[in-house]
PDB file of C-alpha atoms and ligand atoms in Angstrom:
ATOM      1  CA  MET A   6       0.365  -0.486  -0.232  1.00 94.00           C
ATOM      2  CA  THR A   7       1.527   3.775  -0.495  1.00 97.00           C
ATOM      3  CA  THR A   8      -0.433   6.555  -0.696  1.00 98.00           C
ATOM      4  CA  LEU A   9      -1.306   6.590  -3.347  1.00 98.00           C
ATOM      5  CA  ASP A  10      -3.610   3.393  -2.736  1.00 98.00           C
ATOM      6  CA  PHE A  11      -5.300   4.818  -0.152  1.00 98.00           C
ATOM      7  CA  LEU A  12      -6.706   7.943  -2.356  1.00 98.00           C
ATOM      8  CA  LYS A  13      -7.732   5.344  -4.381  1.00 98.00           C
ATOM      9  CA  ALA A  14      -9.307   2.921  -1.933  1.00 98.00           C
ATOM     10  CA  LYS A  15     -11.548   6.498  -1.444  1.00 98.00           C
ATOM     11  CA  LYS A  16     -12.388   6.657  -4.779  1.00 98.00           C
ATOM     12  CA  GLU A  17     -13.118   2.695  -5.292  1.00 98.00           C
ATOM     13  CA  ASN A  18     -15.229   2.435  -1.587  1.00 98.00           C
ATOM     14  CA  LYS A  19     -12.270   0.217  -0.445  1.00 98.00           C
ATOM     15  CA  LYS A  20     -12.773   0.540   3.229  1.00 98.00           C
ATOM     16  CA  ILE A  21      -9.359   0.949   4.735  1.00 98.00           C
ATOM     17  CA  SER A  22      -8.284  -1.253   8.142  1.00 98.00           C
ATOM     18  CA  MET A  23      -5.320  -0.266  10.273  1.00 98.00           C
ATOM     19  CA  ILE A  24      -3.939  -1.601  13.602  1.00 98.00           C
ATOM     20  CA  THR A  25      -0.957   0.237  15.964  1.00 98.00           C
ATOM     21  CA  CYS A  26       1.933  -1.653  16.655  1.00 98.00           C
ATOM     22  CA  TYR A  27       4.898  -0.959  18.321  1.00 98.00           C
ATOM     23  CA  ASP A  28       7.338  -4.168  18.116  1.00 98.00           C
ATOM     24  CA  SER A  29       9.076  -6.248  15.452  1.00 98.00           C
ATOM     25  CA  THR A  30       6.805  -9.613  17.204  1.00 98.00           C
ATOM     26  CA  PHE A  31       3.474  -8.160  16.752  1.00 98.00           C
ATOM     27  CA  ALA A  32       5.019  -6.301  13.266  1.00 98.00           C
ATOM     28  CA  GLY A  33       5.071  -9.807  12.623  1.00 98.00           C
ATOM     29  CA  ILE A  34       1.988 -11.084  12.759  1.00 98.00           C
ATOM     30  CA  VAL A  35       0.549  -8.136  11.293  1.00 98.00           C
ATOM     31  CA  ASN A  36       2.804  -7.742   8.508  1.00 98.00           C
ATOM     32  CA  GLU A  37       0.937 -11.983   7.630  1.00 98.00           C
ATOM     33  CA  SER A  38      -2.508 -10.468   8.386  1.00 98.00           C
ATOM     34  CA  ASP A  39      -5.274  -8.276   5.677  1.00 98.00           C
ATOM     35  CA  ILE A  40      -4.779  -5.402   7.721  1.00 98.00           C
ATOM     36  CA  ASP A  41      -3.758  -2.354   5.040  1.00 98.00           C
ATOM     37  CA  SER A  42      -1.534  -0.697   7.717  1.00 98.00           C
ATOM     38  CA  ILE A  43       0.284  -0.112  10.628  1.00 99.00           C
ATOM     39  CA  LEU A  44       0.402   3.375  12.563  1.00 99.00           C
ATOM     40  CA  ILE A  45       2.922   4.309  15.194  1.00 98.00           C
ATOM     41  CA  GLY A  46       0.832   5.613  17.656  1.00 98.00           C
ATOM     42  CA  ASP A  47       1.808   8.006  20.492  1.00 98.00           C
ATOM     43  CA  SER A  48      -0.282   6.193  21.821  1.00 98.00           C
ATOM     44  CA  CYS A  49       2.881   4.204  22.611  1.00 98.00           C
ATOM     45  CA  ALA A  50       3.569   6.063  25.769  1.00 98.00           C
ATOM     46  CA  MET A  51       0.930   4.000  27.368  1.00 96.00           C
ATOM     47  CA  THR A  52       0.734   0.996  25.637  1.00 97.00           C
ATOM     48  CA  MET A  53       4.220   0.167  25.899  1.00 97.00           C
ATOM     49  CA  HIS A  54       5.370   2.387  28.512  1.00 98.00           C
ATOM     50  CA  GLY A  55       2.672   2.400  31.472  1.00 97.00           C
ATOM     51  CA  GLU A  56       2.060   6.503  31.291  1.00 96.00           C
ATOM     52  CA  LYS A  57      -1.589   8.017  31.617  1.00 93.00           C
ATOM     53  CA  SER A  58      -1.388  10.121  28.265  1.00 95.00           C
ATOM     54  CA  THR A  59       0.752  10.423  25.458  1.00 97.00           C
ATOM     55  CA  VAL A  60       2.030  13.695  26.350  1.00 97.00           C
ATOM     56  CA  PRO A  61       5.222  12.045  27.496  1.00 97.00           C
ATOM     57  CA  ALA A  62       5.982  10.293  24.565  1.00 98.00           C
ATOM     58  CA  GLN A  63       9.652  10.913  23.275  1.00 98.00           C
ATOM     59  CA  MET A  64      11.125  11.254  19.908  1.00 98.00           C
ATOM     60  CA  ASP A  65      13.648   8.476  20.562  1.00 98.00           C
ATOM     61  CA  TRP A  66      10.700   6.112  21.385  1.00 98.00           C
ATOM     62  CA  MET A  67       8.868   7.062  18.682  1.00 98.00           C
ATOM     63  CA  VAL A  68      11.802   6.322  16.090  1.00 98.00           C
ATOM     64  CA  GLU A  69      13.045   3.497  17.606  1.00 98.00           C
ATOM     65  CA  HIS A  70       9.174   1.808  17.233  1.00 98.00           C
ATOM     66  CA  THR A  71       9.511   2.665  14.401  1.00 99.00           C
ATOM     67  CA  ARG A  72      12.553   0.722  13.505  1.00 98.00           C
ATOM     68  CA  SER A  73      10.812  -2.243  15.555  1.00 98.00           C
ATOM     69  CA  VAL A  74       7.991  -2.230  13.220  1.00 99.00           C
ATOM     70  CA  ARG A  75       9.701  -2.188  10.036  1.00 98.00           C
ATOM     71  CA  ASN A  76      11.767  -4.774  10.539  1.00 98.00           C
ATOM     72  CA  GLY A  77       8.972  -6.728  11.827  1.00 98.00           C
ATOM     73  CA  ALA A  78       6.824  -5.936   9.011  1.00 98.00           C
ATOM     74  CA  PRO A  79       8.887  -5.141   5.525  1.00 98.00           C
ATOM     75  CA  ASP A  80       5.522  -4.518   3.170  1.00 97.00           C
ATOM     76  CA  LYS A  81       2.896  -2.671   5.151  1.00 98.00           C
ATOM     77  CA  PHE A  82       2.117   0.993   5.149  1.00 98.00           C
ATOM     78  CA  ILE A  83       3.875   2.347   7.785  1.00 98.00           C
ATOM     79  CA  LEU A  84       2.589   5.536   9.218  1.00 98.00           C
ATOM     80  CA  ALA A  85       4.211   7.240  12.339  1.00 99.00           C
ATOM     81  CA  ASP A  86       2.868   9.643  14.932  1.00 98.00           C
ATOM     82  CA  MET A  87       5.089  12.837  15.375  1.00 98.00           C
ATOM     83  CA  PRO A  88       5.023  13.103  19.454  1.00 98.00           C
ATOM     84  CA  PHE A  89       3.783  16.127  21.487  1.00 98.00           C
ATOM     85  CA  LEU A  90       5.599  19.662  20.425  1.00 98.00           C
ATOM     86  CA  THR A  91       7.790  17.874  17.485  1.00 98.00           C
ATOM     87  CA  THR A  92       5.642  20.130  15.357  1.00 98.00           C
ATOM     88  CA  ARG A  93       5.306  23.338  17.422  1.00 97.00           C
ATOM     89  CA  LYS A  94       8.895  24.629  17.515  1.00 97.00           C
ATOM     90  CA  GLY A  95       9.622  25.432  14.288  1.00 97.00           C
ATOM     91  CA  LEU A  96       9.936  24.195  10.395  1.00 97.00           C
ATOM     92  CA  GLU A  97      13.955  22.771  11.097  1.00 98.00           C
ATOM     93  CA  TYR A  98      12.882  20.588  14.561  1.00 98.00           C
ATOM     94  CA  ALA A  99       9.838  20.131  12.583  1.00 98.00           C
ATOM     95  CA  THR A 100      11.685  18.384   9.556  1.00 98.00           C
ATOM     96  CA  ASP A 101      14.262  16.419  11.159  1.00 98.00           C
ATOM     97  CA  CYS A 102      11.547  14.772  13.210  1.00 98.00           C
ATOM     98  CA  ALA A 103      10.052  13.368  10.651  1.00 98.00           C
ATOM     99  CA  GLY A 104      12.612  12.572   8.530  1.00 98.00           C
ATOM    100  CA  ARG A 105      13.967  10.607  11.439  1.00 98.00           C
ATOM    101  CA  LEU A 106      10.734   8.814  11.260  1.00 98.00           C
ATOM    102  CA  LEU A 107      11.082   7.835   7.589  1.00 98.00           C
ATOM    103  CA  VAL A 108      14.447   6.644   7.997  1.00 98.00           C
ATOM    104  CA  ALA A 109      13.672   4.529  10.577  1.00 98.00           C
ATOM    105  CA  GLY A 110      11.083   3.505   7.862  1.00 98.00           C
ATOM    106  CA  ALA A 111       7.750   5.097   8.529  1.00 98.00           C
ATOM    107  CA  ASN A 112       6.112   5.763   4.781  1.00 98.00           C
ATOM    108  CA  ALA A 113       3.835   8.994   6.257  1.00 98.00           C
ATOM    109  CA  VAL A 114       3.381  10.899   9.493  1.00 99.00           C
ATOM    110  CA  LYS A 115       0.623  12.118  11.273  1.00 98.00           C
ATOM    111  CA  ILE A 116       0.246  15.126  13.051  1.00 98.00           C
ATOM    112  CA  GLU A 117      -2.129  16.418  15.584  1.00 98.00           C
ATOM    113  CA  GLY A 118      -4.208  19.413  14.886  1.00 98.00           C
ATOM    114  CA  VAL A 119      -3.841  22.135  11.926  1.00 98.00           C
ATOM    115  CA  PHE A 120      -4.337  25.239  13.372  1.00 98.00           C
ATOM    116  CA  GLY A 121      -1.523  27.295  13.782  1.00 97.00           C
ATOM    117  CA  GLN A 122       0.636  24.432  12.096  1.00 97.00           C
ATOM    118  CA  GLU A 123      -0.809  25.192   8.712  1.00 98.00           C
ATOM    119  CA  ASP A 124       3.366  25.961   6.725  1.00 98.00           C
ATOM    120  CA  ILE A 125       5.070  22.686   8.684  1.00 98.00           C
ATOM    121  CA  LEU A 126       2.510  20.328   6.855  1.00 98.00           C
ATOM    122  CA  LYS A 127       2.772  22.132   4.038  1.00 98.00           C
ATOM    123  CA  HIS A 128       6.537  22.597   4.010  1.00 98.00           C
ATOM    124  CA  LEU A 129       6.757  18.907   4.868  1.00 98.00           C
ATOM    125  CA  VAL A 130       4.172  17.761   2.059  1.00 98.00           C
ATOM    126  CA  LEU A 131       6.320  19.825  -0.363  1.00 98.00           C
ATOM    127  CA  SER A 132      10.021  18.281   1.229  1.00 98.00           C
ATOM    128  CA  GLY A 133       8.416  14.173   0.012  1.00 98.00           C
ATOM    129  CA  ILE A 134       7.138  13.609   3.733  1.00 98.00           C
ATOM    130  CA  PRO A 135       2.958  12.657   3.321  1.00 98.00           C
ATOM    131  CA  VAL A 136       1.139  13.671   6.058  1.00 98.00           C
ATOM    132  CA  MET A 137      -2.028  12.441   7.762  1.00 98.00           C
ATOM    133  CA  ALA A 138      -3.488  15.288   9.811  1.00 98.00           C
ATOM    134  CA  HIS A 139      -5.436  13.545  13.101  1.00 98.00           C
ATOM    135  CA  LEU A 140      -8.507  16.098  13.649  1.00 98.00           C
ATOM    136  CA  GLY A 141     -11.345  16.076  16.842  1.00 98.00           C
ATOM    137  CA  LEU A 142      -9.574  14.034  19.742  1.00 97.00           C
ATOM    138  CA  THR A 143      -5.955  15.402  19.571  1.00 97.00           C
ATOM    139  CA  PRO A 144      -4.629  13.243  22.382  1.00 96.00           C
ATOM    140  CA  GLN A 145      -2.138  15.430  22.901  1.00 96.00           C
ATOM    141  CA  PHE A 146      -4.313  17.936  23.912  1.00 95.00           C
ATOM    142  CA  TYR A 147      -5.391  15.721  26.735  1.00 91.00           C
ATOM    143  CA  ASN A 148      -4.441  18.770  29.473  1.00 94.00           C
ATOM    144  CA  ALA A 149      -6.436  21.182  27.361  1.00 93.00           C
ATOM    145  CA  PHE A 150      -9.372  19.423  26.530  1.00 93.00           C
ATOM    146  CA  GLY A 151      -9.923  18.076  30.349  1.00 92.00           C
ATOM    147  CA  GLY A 152      -9.075  14.509  29.416  1.00 88.00           C
ATOM    148  CA  HIS A 153     -10.155  12.398  26.448  1.00 88.00           C
ATOM    149  CA  LYS A 154     -13.362  13.576  25.414  1.00 91.00           C
ATOM    150  CA  MET A 155     -15.310  13.296  22.749  1.00 95.00           C
ATOM    151  CA  GLN A 156     -14.680  16.453  20.330  1.00 96.00           C
ATOM    152  CA  GLY A 157     -17.097  17.948  17.697  1.00 97.00           C
ATOM    153  CA  LYS A 158     -20.122  17.976  19.973  1.00 97.00           C
ATOM    154  CA  THR A 159     -21.997  21.662  19.353  1.00 97.00           C
ATOM    155  CA  GLU A 160     -21.602  23.354  15.936  1.00 98.00           C
ATOM    156  CA  GLU A 161     -19.320  25.373  16.545  1.00 98.00           C
ATOM    157  CA  ALA A 162     -16.962  23.001  17.165  1.00 97.00           C
ATOM    158  CA  ALA A 163     -17.784  20.557  14.454  1.00 98.00           C
ATOM    159  CA  ALA A 164     -17.977  24.126  12.153  1.00 98.00           C
ATOM    160  CA  LYS A 165     -13.876  24.649  13.376  1.00 98.00           C
ATOM    161  CA  ILE A 166     -12.888  20.306  12.750  1.00 98.00           C
ATOM    162  CA  ILE A 167     -14.317  20.976   9.258  1.00 98.00           C
ATOM    163  CA  GLU A 168     -12.617  24.096   8.882  1.00 98.00           C
ATOM    164  CA  GLU A 169      -9.269  22.290   9.381  1.00 98.00           C
ATOM    165  CA  ALA A 170     -10.469  18.849   7.496  1.00 98.00           C
ATOM    166  CA  LYS A 171     -10.881  21.370   4.349  1.00 98.00           C
ATOM    167  CA  ILE A 172      -7.464  23.254   5.236  1.00 98.00           C
ATOM    168  CA  ALA A 173      -5.342  19.904   5.402  1.00 98.00           C
ATOM    169  CA  GLU A 174      -6.653  18.660   1.846  1.00 98.00           C
ATOM    170  CA  SER A 175      -5.932  22.127   0.869  1.00 98.00           C
ATOM    171  CA  ILE A 176      -2.330  21.737   2.391  1.00 98.00           C
ATOM    172  CA  GLY A 177      -1.470  17.969   0.449  1.00 98.00           C
ATOM    173  CA  CYS A 178      -2.247  15.711   2.986  1.00 98.00           C
ATOM    174  CA  PHE A 179      -2.903  12.003   1.511  1.00 98.00           C
ATOM    175  CA  GLY A 180      -5.182  11.384   4.581  1.00 98.00           C
ATOM    176  CA  LEU A 181      -7.756  12.143   7.664  1.00 98.00           C
ATOM    177  CA  LEU A 182      -7.591  10.186  11.090  1.00 98.00           C
ATOM    178  CA  LEU A 183     -10.734  11.107  12.904  1.00 98.00           C
ATOM    179  CA  GLU A 184     -10.608  10.220  16.353  1.00 98.00           C
ATOM    180  CA  CYS A 185     -13.314  11.018  19.024  1.00 98.00           C
ATOM    181  CA  ILE A 186     -16.118  13.121  17.202  1.00 98.00           C
ATOM    182  CA  PRO A 187     -20.099  12.676  16.825  1.00 98.00           C
ATOM    183  CA  ALA A 188     -20.493  10.102  13.329  1.00 98.00           C
ATOM    184  CA  GLU A 189     -22.718  12.494  11.819  1.00 98.00           C
ATOM    185  CA  LEU A 190     -19.820  14.796  11.983  1.00 98.00           C
ATOM    186  CA  ALA A 191     -17.171  12.206  10.527  1.00 98.00           C
ATOM    187  CA  LYS A 192     -19.892  10.934   7.441  1.00 98.00           C
ATOM    188  CA  LYS A 193     -19.988  14.693   6.439  1.00 98.00           C
ATOM    189  CA  ILE A 194     -16.178  15.727   6.415  1.00 98.00           C
ATOM    190  CA  THR A 195     -15.937  12.217   5.196  1.00 98.00           C
ATOM    191  CA  GLU A 196     -18.406  13.224   1.801  1.00 98.00           C
ATOM    192  CA  SER A 197     -16.693  17.042   1.824  1.00 98.00           C
ATOM    193  CA  VAL A 198     -13.128  15.835   0.933  1.00 98.00           C
ATOM    194  CA  SER A 199     -11.463  13.990  -1.585  1.00 98.00           C
ATOM    195  CA  ILE A 200      -8.848  12.175   0.855  1.00 98.00           C
ATOM    196  CA  PRO A 201      -9.317   9.315   2.946  1.00 98.00           C
ATOM    197  CA  THR A 202     -10.606   9.809   6.571  1.00 98.00           C
ATOM    198  CA  ILE A 203      -9.831   6.910   8.746  1.00 98.00           C
ATOM    199  CA  GLY A 204     -11.731   6.659  12.233  1.00 98.00           C
ATOM    200  CA  ILE A 205     -11.942   5.436  16.010  1.00 98.00           C
ATOM    201  CA  GLY A 206     -14.815   6.416  17.778  1.00 98.00           C
ATOM    202  CA  ALA A 207     -16.151   8.336  14.542  1.00 98.00           C
ATOM    203  CA  GLY A 208     -18.499   5.902  13.506  1.00 98.00           C
ATOM    204  CA  VAL A 209     -19.093   3.177  10.455  1.00 98.00           C
ATOM    205  CA  ASP A 210     -18.931   6.113   7.293  1.00 98.00           C
ATOM    206  CA  CYS A 211     -15.250   6.591   7.045  1.00 98.00           C
ATOM    207  CA  ASP A 212     -13.010   5.751   5.043  1.00 98.00           C
ATOM    208  CA  GLY A 213     -11.531   3.331   6.831  1.00 98.00           C
ATOM    209  CA  GLN A 214     -11.102   2.370  10.547  1.00 98.00           C
ATOM    210  CA  VAL A 215      -7.978   2.136  12.886  1.00 98.00           C
ATOM    211  CA  LEU A 216      -7.773   0.146  16.777  1.00 98.00           C
ATOM    212  CA  VAL A 217      -5.015   0.348  19.324  1.00 98.00           C
ATOM    213  CA  LEU A 218      -3.395  -3.483  18.837  1.00 98.00           C
ATOM    214  CA  GLN A 219      -3.756  -4.414  22.920  1.00 98.00           C
ATOM    215  CA  ASP A 220      -7.471  -2.949  22.896  1.00 97.00           C
ATOM    216  CA  MET A 221      -8.954  -4.886  19.985  1.00 97.00           C
ATOM    217  CA  LEU A 222      -7.038  -7.534  21.287  1.00 98.00           C
ATOM    218  CA  GLY A 223      -8.443  -7.045  24.654  1.00 97.00           C
ATOM    219  CA  MET A 224      -5.005  -7.133  26.950  1.00 96.00           C
ATOM    220  CA  SER A 225      -5.363  -3.171  28.122  1.00 91.00           C
ATOM    221  CA  GLY A 226      -7.640  -4.526  31.300  1.00 87.00           C
ATOM    222  CA  PHE A 227     -10.499  -1.803  29.987  1.00 83.00           C
ATOM    223  CA  LYS A 228     -12.219  -1.272  27.316  1.00 86.00           C
ATOM    224  CA  MET A 229     -13.868   1.880  25.997  1.00 90.00           C
ATOM    225  CA  ARG A 230     -17.681   1.925  24.515  1.00 91.00           C
ATOM    226  CA  PHE A 231     -16.431   2.261  20.478  1.00 94.00           C
ATOM    227  CA  VAL A 232     -12.973  -0.288  20.480  1.00 96.00           C
ATOM    228  CA  ARG A 233     -14.447  -4.125  19.365  1.00 97.00           C
ATOM    229  CA  GLN A 234     -12.600  -6.827  21.547  1.00 97.00           C
ATOM    230  CA  TYR A 235     -10.946 -10.140  18.920  1.00 98.00           C
ATOM    231  CA  LEU A 236      -9.706 -11.526  22.060  1.00 97.00           C
ATOM    232  CA  ASN A 237      -9.293 -12.149  25.334  1.00 97.00           C
ATOM    233  CA  GLY A 238      -5.971 -11.558  25.155  1.00 98.00           C
ATOM    234  CA  ARG A 239      -5.199 -10.265  28.505  1.00 97.00           C
ATOM    235  CA  GLU A 240      -7.176 -14.082  30.164  1.00 97.00           C
ATOM    236  CA  LEU A 241      -5.647 -16.575  27.533  1.00 98.00           C
ATOM    237  CA  ILE A 242      -2.032 -14.569  28.469  1.00 98.00           C
ATOM    238  CA  LYS A 243      -2.466 -14.544  32.034  1.00 98.00           C
ATOM    239  CA  GLY A 244      -3.086 -19.340  31.597  1.00 98.00           C
ATOM    240  CA  ALA A 245      -0.889 -19.297  29.532  1.00 98.00           C
ATOM    241  CA  PHE A 246       1.529 -17.896  32.171  1.00 98.00           C
ATOM    242  CA  ASN A 247       0.088 -19.662  35.390  1.00 98.00           C
ATOM    243  CA  ALA A 248       0.213 -22.937  33.431  1.00 98.00           C
ATOM    244  CA  TYR A 249       3.890 -21.902  32.590  1.00 98.00           C
ATOM    245  CA  ALA A 250       4.273 -21.361  36.331  1.00 98.00           C
ATOM    246  CA  ALA A 251       2.282 -23.935  37.518  1.00 98.00           C
ATOM    247  CA  ASP A 252       4.561 -26.796  35.755  1.00 98.00           C
ATOM    248  CA  VAL A 253       7.685 -24.514  36.751  1.00 98.00           C
ATOM    249  CA  ALA A 254       6.572 -25.345  40.650  1.00 98.00           C
ATOM    250  CA  ASP A 255       5.462 -28.897  39.468  1.00 98.00           C
ATOM    251  CA  SER A 256       8.766 -30.214  38.056  1.00 98.00           C
ATOM    252  CA  ALA A 257       6.978 -30.756  35.029  1.00 98.00           C
ATOM    253  CA  PHE A 258       9.057 -28.576  32.613  1.00 98.00           C
ATOM    254  CA  PRO A 259      11.320 -28.898  30.959  1.00 98.00           C
ATOM    255  CA  ALA A 260      10.822 -33.102  30.266  1.00 98.00           C
ATOM    256  CA  GLY A 261      11.301 -34.862  27.460  1.00 97.00           C
ATOM    257  CA  ASP A 262      12.462 -33.523  24.280  1.00 95.00           C
ATOM    258  CA  GLU A 263      12.852 -30.684  26.228  1.00 97.00           C
ATOM    259  CA  ILE A 264      15.834 -31.679  28.371  1.00 96.00           C
ATOM    260  CA  LYS A 265      17.591 -33.358  25.564  1.00 83.00           C
TER     261      LYS A 265
HETATM  262  O1  KIV B 305      -1.538   6.971  19.282  1.00 90.41           O
HETATM  263  C1  KIV B 305      -2.402   6.415  18.942  1.00 90.41           C
HETATM  264  O2  KIV B 305      -2.409   5.089  18.552  1.00 90.41           O
HETATM  265  C2  KIV B 305      -3.471   7.601  17.780  1.00 90.41           C
HETATM  266  C3  KIV B 305      -5.103   6.785  17.390  1.00 90.41           C
HETATM  267  C4  KIV B 305      -5.924   6.394  19.093  1.00 90.41           C
HETATM  268  C5  KIV B 305      -5.764   6.588  15.939  1.00 90.41           C
HETATM  269  O3  KIV B 305      -3.279   8.593  17.494  1.00 90.41           O
END
């Protein structure tokens, strides 16, 4: 898959699937699956580093997770997040950070918000760095929003998100990620732009969907309203851990061929 395939998929009404991933082991499994694309989300701060929000995500972490995932998934389209404030410190710093992600193996970067950083988005696009704009609930605004809350609920808030979507399209972004906005608003945006929308908690009318790997595999220990769990991963893995611990305790492991 390439950025051109994202646009083609929208034209042909073909839905795009995306999953987050942060390490080469899971990336290897995604690589063998039918999922179209991978997001190295700054959600790694929460899923891999135990933080409460994405705000603490470090640029160096993003580079290492991107390299690891690319090593495990050589065939997949990889989108990598620009972490907190990396696009708010000027053109040169943003370009360096985005460049590091592409050198580490990403095909494109995702940037939260449009207002106030239009020149940076445009510069990256013109530099050959495909950009997806993340709108709605932008988790890096966790402190400003007062938590992870649905956005775009009032007419005024919805109009601002629509405006950002149109600007992102005119700048040359190849796609939009719409997080936690009313389904009706996501539908309206999807129908009014020529670039594909990937939704999470934004209804079924987006051009594609993304889920956090740990959430969809039931490993997070909690379930958000909009997540579908395809596995009870936490219980299954815990069961395997407990079986191993019991075998060690009973001297049942190693045994037979495992000893030779
Ligand atoms: O960081 C992330 O995983 C994301 C998804 C929630 C879309 O941005």
